[in-house]
Amino acid sequence: MDVFAWILTSLLALFFLTTGLVKTVTPYTKLMENPSMGWAVDFTAWQVKAIAVLEVLGAVGVVVPWAFDTAKVVAPIAAAGLAVTMVGAMSVHGRRAEWSQVAVNAVLFALAVAVAAVRFAQL
């Protein structure tokens, strides 16, 4: 079960770390030029950066506590936070009729919920 948990956790962390870092370091105007970031026009630059930082913190939060065997309860809470983030993302993309993005968000939501459930069960 632990190997399975680490595989799920790694996939979740890798995705959110990558997307969060890209959004963090890329200028807002450049993000808005990306067709897959069309949702960014609905938010201020500060809000997009805040979402990005939350994604990075969530990615770190699902891995680091478990890896260093300290404050393990943080990992499933971080995964639950990422799941809540995906609910918001599905809402935004659904409102914009970006259905392919909604599907991606749904998969990430399911992955985050699975990580949260497995890590809570392992406490």
CSV table of C-alpha atoms in Angstrom, one decimal:
chain,number,residue,atom,x,y,z
A,1,MET,CA,0.0,0.0,0.0
A,2,ASP,CA,2.8,2.4,0.7
A,3,VAL,CA,4.3,2.1,-2.8
A,4,PHE,CA,0.8,2.8,-4.2
A,5,ALA,CA,0.5,5.8,-2.0
A,6,TRP,CA,3.9,7.1,-3.0
A,7,ILE,CA,3.0,6.7,-6.7
A,8,LEU,CA,-0.3,8.6,-6.3
A,9,THR,CA,1.4,11.3,-4.2
A,10,SER,CA,4.3,11.7,-6.6
A,11,LEU,CA,2.0,12.1,-9.6
A,12,LEU,CA,-0.1,14.7,-7.7
A,13,ALA,CA,2.9,16.6,-6.5
A,14,LEU,CA,4.7,16.6,-9.8
A,15,PHE,CA,1.7,18.0,-11.6
A,16,PHE,CA,1.0,20.8,-9.1
A,17,LEU,CA,4.6,21.6,-8.6
A,18,THR,CA,5.2,22.0,-12.3
A,19,THR,CA,2.0,24.0,-13.1
A,20,GLY,CA,2.4,26.1,-9.9
A,21,LEU,CA,6.0,27.0,-10.7
A,22,VAL,CA,5.2,27.9,-14.3
A,23,LYS,CA,2.4,30.2,-13.2
A,24,THR,CA,4.6,31.7,-10.5
A,25,VAL,CA,7.6,32.6,-12.7
A,26,THR,CA,5.8,33.5,-15.9
A,27,PRO,CA,4.6,37.1,-16.2
A,28,TYR,CA,0.8,37.5,-16.1
A,29,THR,CA,0.7,39.0,-19.6
A,30,LYS,CA,2.6,36.0,-21.0
A,31,LEU,CA,0.2,33.6,-19.2
A,32,MET,CA,-2.8,35.3,-20.8
A,33,GLU,CA,-1.3,34.6,-24.3
A,34,ASN,CA,-1.4,30.9,-23.6
A,35,PRO,CA,-4.6,29.4,-25.0
A,36,SER,CA,-4.9,26.9,-22.1
A,37,MET,CA,-4.7,29.8,-19.6
A,38,GLY,CA,-7.7,31.6,-21.0
A,39,TRP,CA,-9.2,31.5,-17.5
A,40,ALA,CA,-6.6,33.9,-16.3
A,41,VAL,CA,-8.4,36.9,-17.8
A,42,ASP,CA,-11.1,36.4,-15.2
A,43,PHE,CA,-8.5,37.0,-12.4
A,44,THR,CA,-6.0,39.6,-11.5
A,45,ALA,CA,-2.3,39.0,-11.7
A,46,TRP,CA,-2.2,38.8,-7.9
A,47,GLN,CA,-4.9,36.2,-7.8
A,48,VAL,CA,-3.2,34.0,-10.4
A,49,LYS,CA,0.1,34.2,-8.5
A,50,ALA,CA,-1.8,33.3,-5.3
A,51,ILE,CA,-3.3,30.2,-6.9
A,52,ALA,CA,0.2,29.3,-8.2
A,53,VAL,CA,1.7,29.6,-4.8
A,54,LEU,CA,-1.1,27.5,-3.2
A,55,GLU,CA,-0.4,24.8,-5.9
A,56,VAL,CA,3.3,24.8,-5.0
A,57,LEU,CA,2.6,24.7,-1.3
A,58,GLY,CA,0.1,21.9,-1.8
A,59,ALA,CA,2.7,19.9,-3.8
A,60,VAL,CA,5.3,20.3,-1.1
A,61,GLY,CA,2.8,19.6,1.6
A,62,VAL,CA,1.8,16.2,0.2
A,63,VAL,CA,5.4,15.0,0.0
A,64,VAL,CA,7.6,16.6,2.6
A,65,PRO,CA,5.9,15.6,5.8
A,66,TRP,CA,5.6,12.0,4.8
A,67,ALA,CA,9.1,11.9,3.4
A,68,PHE,CA,10.7,13.2,6.6
A,69,ASP,CA,8.3,11.4,8.9
A,70,THR,CA,7.2,14.6,10.7
A,71,ALA,CA,3.8,16.1,11.0
A,72,LYS,CA,2.3,13.5,8.7
A,73,VAL,CA,-1.2,14.9,9.2
A,74,VAL,CA,-0.2,17.8,6.9
A,75,ALA,CA,0.0,15.6,3.8
A,76,PRO,CA,-3.6,14.5,3.6
A,77,ILE,CA,-4.7,18.0,4.6
A,78,ALA,CA,-2.6,19.4,1.7
A,79,ALA,CA,-4.1,16.8,-0.6
A,80,ALA,CA,-7.6,17.8,0.5
A,81,GLY,CA,-6.7,21.4,-0.1
A,82,LEU,CA,-5.6,20.6,-3.7
A,83,ALA,CA,-8.9,18.8,-4.2
A,84,VAL,CA,-10.8,21.9,-3.1
A,85,THR,CA,-8.6,23.9,-5.5
A,86,MET,CA,-9.8,21.6,-8.3
A,87,VAL,CA,-13.4,22.1,-7.4
A,88,GLY,CA,-12.8,25.8,-7.9
A,89,ALA,CA,-11.0,25.1,-11.2
A,90,MET,CA,-13.9,22.9,-12.4
A,91,SER,CA,-16.3,25.7,-11.6
A,92,VAL,CA,-14.3,28.3,-13.5
A,93,HIS,CA,-13.7,26.1,-16.5
A,94,GLY,CA,-17.3,25.0,-16.6
A,95,ARG,CA,-18.5,28.6,-16.5
A,96,ARG,CA,-16.3,29.3,-19.5
A,97,ALA,CA,-17.4,26.0,-21.3
A,98,GLU,CA,-13.9,24.7,-21.3
A,99,TRP,CA,-15.0,21.1,-21.0
A,100,SER,CA,-11.6,19.5,-21.8
A,101,GLN,CA,-10.1,21.4,-18.9
A,102,VAL,CA,-13.0,20.4,-16.6
A,103,ALA,CA,-12.2,16.7,-17.4
A,104,VAL,CA,-8.5,17.3,-16.5
A,105,ASN,CA,-9.6,19.0,-13.3
A,106,ALA,CA,-11.9,16.1,-12.5
A,107,VAL,CA,-9.0,13.6,-12.8
A,108,LEU,CA,-6.8,15.8,-10.6
A,109,PHE,CA,-9.6,16.1,-8.1
A,110,ALA,CA,-10.0,12.3,-8.0
A,111,LEU,CA,-6.2,11.9,-7.6
A,112,ALA,CA,-6.1,14.4,-4.8
A,113,VAL,CA,-9.0,12.8,-3.0
A,114,ALA,CA,-7.3,9.4,-3.3
A,115,VAL,CA,-4.1,10.7,-1.9
A,116,ALA,CA,-6.0,12.3,1.0
A,117,ALA,CA,-7.9,9.1,1.7
A,118,VAL,CA,-4.9,6.9,1.6
A,119,ARG,CA,-2.7,9.2,3.7
A,120,PHE,CA,-5.5,9.7,6.3
A,121,ALA,CA,-5.9,5.9,6.5
A,122,GLN,CA,-2.1,5.5,7.0
A,123,LEU,CA,-2.0,7.9,10.0
